[in-house]
Short mmCIF file of N, CA and C in Angstrom, two decimals:
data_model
loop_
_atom_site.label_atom_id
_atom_site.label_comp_id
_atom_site.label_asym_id
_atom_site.label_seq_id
_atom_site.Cartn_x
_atom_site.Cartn_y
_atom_site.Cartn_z
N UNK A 1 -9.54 10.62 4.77
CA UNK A 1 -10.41 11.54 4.08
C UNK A 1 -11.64 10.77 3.62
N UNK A 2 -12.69 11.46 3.96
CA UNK A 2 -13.93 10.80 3.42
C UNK A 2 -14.71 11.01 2.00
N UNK A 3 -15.20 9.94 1.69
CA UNK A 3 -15.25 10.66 0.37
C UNK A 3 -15.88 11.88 -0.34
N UNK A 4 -16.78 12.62 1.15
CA UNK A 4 -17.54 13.77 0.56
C UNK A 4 -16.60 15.07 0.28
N UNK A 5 -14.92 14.57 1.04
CA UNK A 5 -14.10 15.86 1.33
C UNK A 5 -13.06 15.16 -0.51
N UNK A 6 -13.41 14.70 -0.51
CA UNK A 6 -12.37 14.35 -1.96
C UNK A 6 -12.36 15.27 -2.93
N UNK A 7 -11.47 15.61 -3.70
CA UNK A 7 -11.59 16.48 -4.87
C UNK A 7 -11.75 15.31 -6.37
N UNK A 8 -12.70 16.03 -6.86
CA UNK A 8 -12.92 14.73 -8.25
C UNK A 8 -11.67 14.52 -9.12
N UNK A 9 -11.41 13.34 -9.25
CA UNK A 9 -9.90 12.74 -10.27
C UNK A 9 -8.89 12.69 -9.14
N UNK A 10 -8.81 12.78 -7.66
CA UNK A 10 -7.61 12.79 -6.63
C UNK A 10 -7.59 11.12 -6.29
N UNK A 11 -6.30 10.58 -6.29
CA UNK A 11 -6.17 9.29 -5.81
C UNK A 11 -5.37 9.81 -4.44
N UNK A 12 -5.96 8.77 -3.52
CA UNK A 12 -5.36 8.79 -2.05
C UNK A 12 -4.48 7.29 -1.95
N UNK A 13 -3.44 7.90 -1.77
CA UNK A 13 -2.47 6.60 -1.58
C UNK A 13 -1.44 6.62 -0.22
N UNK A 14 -1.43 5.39 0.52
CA UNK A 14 -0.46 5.46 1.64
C UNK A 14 1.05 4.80 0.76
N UNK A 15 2.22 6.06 0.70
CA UNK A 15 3.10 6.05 0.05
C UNK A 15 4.37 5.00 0.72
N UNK A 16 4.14 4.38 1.99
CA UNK A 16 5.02 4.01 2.43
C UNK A 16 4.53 3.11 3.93
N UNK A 17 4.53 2.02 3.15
CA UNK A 17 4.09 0.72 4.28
C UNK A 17 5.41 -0.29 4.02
N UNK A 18 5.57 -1.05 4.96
CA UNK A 18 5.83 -2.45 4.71
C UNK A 18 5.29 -3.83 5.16
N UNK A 19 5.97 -4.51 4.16
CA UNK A 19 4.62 -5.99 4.54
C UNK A 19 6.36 -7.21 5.32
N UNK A 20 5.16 -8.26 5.86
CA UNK A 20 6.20 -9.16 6.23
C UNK A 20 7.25 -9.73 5.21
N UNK A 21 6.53 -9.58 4.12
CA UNK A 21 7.27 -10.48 2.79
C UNK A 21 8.78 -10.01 2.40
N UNK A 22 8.87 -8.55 3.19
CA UNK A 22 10.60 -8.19 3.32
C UNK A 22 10.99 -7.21 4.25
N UNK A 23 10.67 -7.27 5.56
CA UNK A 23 10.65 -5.92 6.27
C UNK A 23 10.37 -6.68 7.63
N UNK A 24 11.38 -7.07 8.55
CA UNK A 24 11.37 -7.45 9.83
C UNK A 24 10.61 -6.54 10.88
N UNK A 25 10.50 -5.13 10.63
CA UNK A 25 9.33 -4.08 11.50
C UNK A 25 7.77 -4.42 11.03
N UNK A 26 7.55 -5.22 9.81
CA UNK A 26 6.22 -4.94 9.27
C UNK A 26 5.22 -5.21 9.94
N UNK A 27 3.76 -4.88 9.76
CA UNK A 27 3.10 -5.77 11.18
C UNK A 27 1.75 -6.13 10.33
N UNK A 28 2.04 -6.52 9.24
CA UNK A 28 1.30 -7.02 8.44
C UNK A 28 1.35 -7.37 6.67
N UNK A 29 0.79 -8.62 6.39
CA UNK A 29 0.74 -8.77 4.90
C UNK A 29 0.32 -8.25 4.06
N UNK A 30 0.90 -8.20 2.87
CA UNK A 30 0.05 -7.09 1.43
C UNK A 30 -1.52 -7.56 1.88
N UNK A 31 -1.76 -9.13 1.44
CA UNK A 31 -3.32 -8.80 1.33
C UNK A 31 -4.39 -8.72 2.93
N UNK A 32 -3.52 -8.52 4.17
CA UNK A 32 -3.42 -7.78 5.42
C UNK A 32 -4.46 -6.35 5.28
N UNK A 33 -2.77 -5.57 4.16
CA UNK A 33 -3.23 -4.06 3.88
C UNK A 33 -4.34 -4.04 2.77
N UNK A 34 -4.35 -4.62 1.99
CA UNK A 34 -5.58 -4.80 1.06
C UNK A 34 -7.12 -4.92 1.99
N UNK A 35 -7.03 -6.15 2.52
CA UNK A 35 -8.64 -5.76 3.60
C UNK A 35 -8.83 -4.75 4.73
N UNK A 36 -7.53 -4.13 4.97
CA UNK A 36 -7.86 -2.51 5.68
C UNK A 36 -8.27 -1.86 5.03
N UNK A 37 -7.53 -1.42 3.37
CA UNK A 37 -8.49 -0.54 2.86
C UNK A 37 -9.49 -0.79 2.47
N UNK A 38 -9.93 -2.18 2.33
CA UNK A 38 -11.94 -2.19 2.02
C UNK A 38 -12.05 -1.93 3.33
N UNK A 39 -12.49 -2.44 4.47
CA UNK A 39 -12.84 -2.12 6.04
C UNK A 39 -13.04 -0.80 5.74
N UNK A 40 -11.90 0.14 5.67
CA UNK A 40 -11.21 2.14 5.74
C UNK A 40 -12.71 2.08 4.53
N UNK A 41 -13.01 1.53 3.72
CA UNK A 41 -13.94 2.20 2.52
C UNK A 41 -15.38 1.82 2.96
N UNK A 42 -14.93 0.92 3.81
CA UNK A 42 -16.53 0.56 4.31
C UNK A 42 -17.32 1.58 5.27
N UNK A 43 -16.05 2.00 5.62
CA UNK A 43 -16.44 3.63 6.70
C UNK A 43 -16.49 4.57 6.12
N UNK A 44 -16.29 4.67 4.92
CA UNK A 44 -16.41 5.68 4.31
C UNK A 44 -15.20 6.85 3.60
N UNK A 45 -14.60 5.76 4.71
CA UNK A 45 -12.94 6.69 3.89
C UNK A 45 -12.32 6.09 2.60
N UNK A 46 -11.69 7.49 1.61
CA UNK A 46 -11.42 7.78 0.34
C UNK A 46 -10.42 7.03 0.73
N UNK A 47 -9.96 5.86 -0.08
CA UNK A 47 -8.18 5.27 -0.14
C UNK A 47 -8.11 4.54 -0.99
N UNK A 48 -7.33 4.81 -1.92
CA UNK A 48 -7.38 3.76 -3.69
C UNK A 48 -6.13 3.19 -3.10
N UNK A 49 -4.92 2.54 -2.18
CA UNK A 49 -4.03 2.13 -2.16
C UNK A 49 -3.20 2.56 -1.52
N UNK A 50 -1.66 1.86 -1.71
CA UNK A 50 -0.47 2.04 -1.20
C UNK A 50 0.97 1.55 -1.81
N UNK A 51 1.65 1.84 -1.59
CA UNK A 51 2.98 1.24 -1.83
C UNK A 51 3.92 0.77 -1.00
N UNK A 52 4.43 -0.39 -1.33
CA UNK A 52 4.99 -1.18 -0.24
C UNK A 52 6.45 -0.90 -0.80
N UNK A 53 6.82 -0.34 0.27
CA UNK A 53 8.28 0.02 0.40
C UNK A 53 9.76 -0.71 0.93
N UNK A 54 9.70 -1.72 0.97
CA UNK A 54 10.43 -2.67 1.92
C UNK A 54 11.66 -2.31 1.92
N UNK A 55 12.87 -2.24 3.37
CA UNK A 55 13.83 -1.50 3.40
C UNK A 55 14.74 -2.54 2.05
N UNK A 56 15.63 -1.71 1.84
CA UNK A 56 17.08 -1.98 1.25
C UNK A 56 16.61 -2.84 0.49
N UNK A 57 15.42 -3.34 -0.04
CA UNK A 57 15.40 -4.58 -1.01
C UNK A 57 14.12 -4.18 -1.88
N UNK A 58 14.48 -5.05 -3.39
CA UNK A 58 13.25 -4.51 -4.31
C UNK A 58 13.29 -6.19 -4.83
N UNK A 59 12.29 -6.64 -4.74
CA UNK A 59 12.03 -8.00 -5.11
C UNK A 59 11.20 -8.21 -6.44
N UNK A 60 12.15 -8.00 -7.89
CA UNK A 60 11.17 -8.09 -8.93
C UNK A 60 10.28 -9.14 -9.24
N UNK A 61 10.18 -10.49 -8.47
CA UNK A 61 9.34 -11.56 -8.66
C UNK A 61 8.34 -11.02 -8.05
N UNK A 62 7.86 -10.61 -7.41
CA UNK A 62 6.64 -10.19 -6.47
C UNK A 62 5.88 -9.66 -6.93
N UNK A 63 4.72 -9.99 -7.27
CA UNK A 63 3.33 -9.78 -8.24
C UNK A 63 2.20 -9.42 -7.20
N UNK A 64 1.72 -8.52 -7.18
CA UNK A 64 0.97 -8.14 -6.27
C UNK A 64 -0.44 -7.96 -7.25
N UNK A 65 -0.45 -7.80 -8.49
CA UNK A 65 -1.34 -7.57 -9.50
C UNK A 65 -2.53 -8.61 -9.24
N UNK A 66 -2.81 -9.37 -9.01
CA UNK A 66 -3.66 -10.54 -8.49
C UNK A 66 -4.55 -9.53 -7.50
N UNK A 67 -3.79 -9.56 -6.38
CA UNK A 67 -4.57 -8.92 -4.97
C UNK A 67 -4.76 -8.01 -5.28
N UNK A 68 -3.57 -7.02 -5.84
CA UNK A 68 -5.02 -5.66 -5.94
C UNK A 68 -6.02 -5.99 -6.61
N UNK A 69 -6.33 -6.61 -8.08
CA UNK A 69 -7.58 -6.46 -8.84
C UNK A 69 -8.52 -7.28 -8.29
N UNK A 70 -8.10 -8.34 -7.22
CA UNK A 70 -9.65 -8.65 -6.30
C UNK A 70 -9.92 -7.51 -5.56
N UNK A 71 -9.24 -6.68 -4.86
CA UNK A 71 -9.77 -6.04 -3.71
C UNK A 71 -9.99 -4.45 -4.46
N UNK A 72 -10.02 -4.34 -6.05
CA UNK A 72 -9.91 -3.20 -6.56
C UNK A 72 -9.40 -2.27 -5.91
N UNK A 73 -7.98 -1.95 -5.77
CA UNK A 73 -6.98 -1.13 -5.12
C UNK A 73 -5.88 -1.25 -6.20
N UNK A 74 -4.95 -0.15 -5.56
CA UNK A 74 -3.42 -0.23 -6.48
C UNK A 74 -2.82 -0.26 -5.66
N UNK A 75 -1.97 -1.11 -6.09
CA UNK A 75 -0.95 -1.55 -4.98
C UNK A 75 0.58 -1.38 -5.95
N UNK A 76 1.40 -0.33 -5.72
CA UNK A 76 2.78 0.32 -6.31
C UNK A 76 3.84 -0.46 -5.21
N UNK A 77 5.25 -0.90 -5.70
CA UNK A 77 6.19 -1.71 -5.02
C UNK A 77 6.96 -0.46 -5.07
N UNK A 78 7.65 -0.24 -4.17
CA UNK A 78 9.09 0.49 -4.21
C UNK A 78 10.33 -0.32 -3.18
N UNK A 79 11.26 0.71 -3.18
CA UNK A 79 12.12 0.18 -1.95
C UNK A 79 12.34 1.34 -1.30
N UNK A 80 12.52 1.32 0.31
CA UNK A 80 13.12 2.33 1.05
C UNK A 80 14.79 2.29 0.95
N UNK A 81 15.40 3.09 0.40
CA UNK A 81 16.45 3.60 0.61
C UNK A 81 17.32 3.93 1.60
N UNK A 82 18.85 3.63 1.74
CA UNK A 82 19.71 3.93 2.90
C UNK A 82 20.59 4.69 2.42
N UNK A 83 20.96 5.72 2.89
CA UNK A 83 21.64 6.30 2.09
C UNK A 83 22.58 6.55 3.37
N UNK A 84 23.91 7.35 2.80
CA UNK A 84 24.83 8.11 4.56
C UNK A 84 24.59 9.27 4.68
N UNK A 85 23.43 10.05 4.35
CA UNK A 85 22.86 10.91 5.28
C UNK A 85 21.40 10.90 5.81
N UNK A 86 21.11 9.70 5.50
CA UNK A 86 19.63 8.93 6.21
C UNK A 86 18.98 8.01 5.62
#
């Protein structure tokens, strides 16, 4: 979304990435995804961030607070979930 289509006060966030730092599919590092979204803003597209979801694991040492506030982004940690019905 570009920023002329934005609604004022809307944050755009990609809810579900993973980085190498715990996710054997990932195909790139947090601060990887951090200089896509400046590049994505340099074109003009609306994107305040993402959250890195890494399967089955939540790594509370992992400080990402550094990289976002250089690249002014938010960067939210979660974990992807396994559950036995998906």
């Amino acid at each position: 979304m570009t920023d002329t289509q934005a609604p004022d006060g809307a944050t755009y966030l990609d809810l579900h990435v993973h980085s190498t730092d715990g996710s054997d599919d990932a195909g790139g590092t947090v601060e990887g995804y951090l200089k896509w979204v400046q590049a994505k803003r340099k074109q003009g597209y609306r994107i305040d961030g993402f959250a890195v979801t890494e399967h089955r694991r939540y790594e509370p040492d992992l400080d990402y607070s550094e990289l976002a506030a250089r690249y002014d982004a938010v960067v939210l940690r979660g974990v992807e979930m396994e559950t036995d019905i998906g």
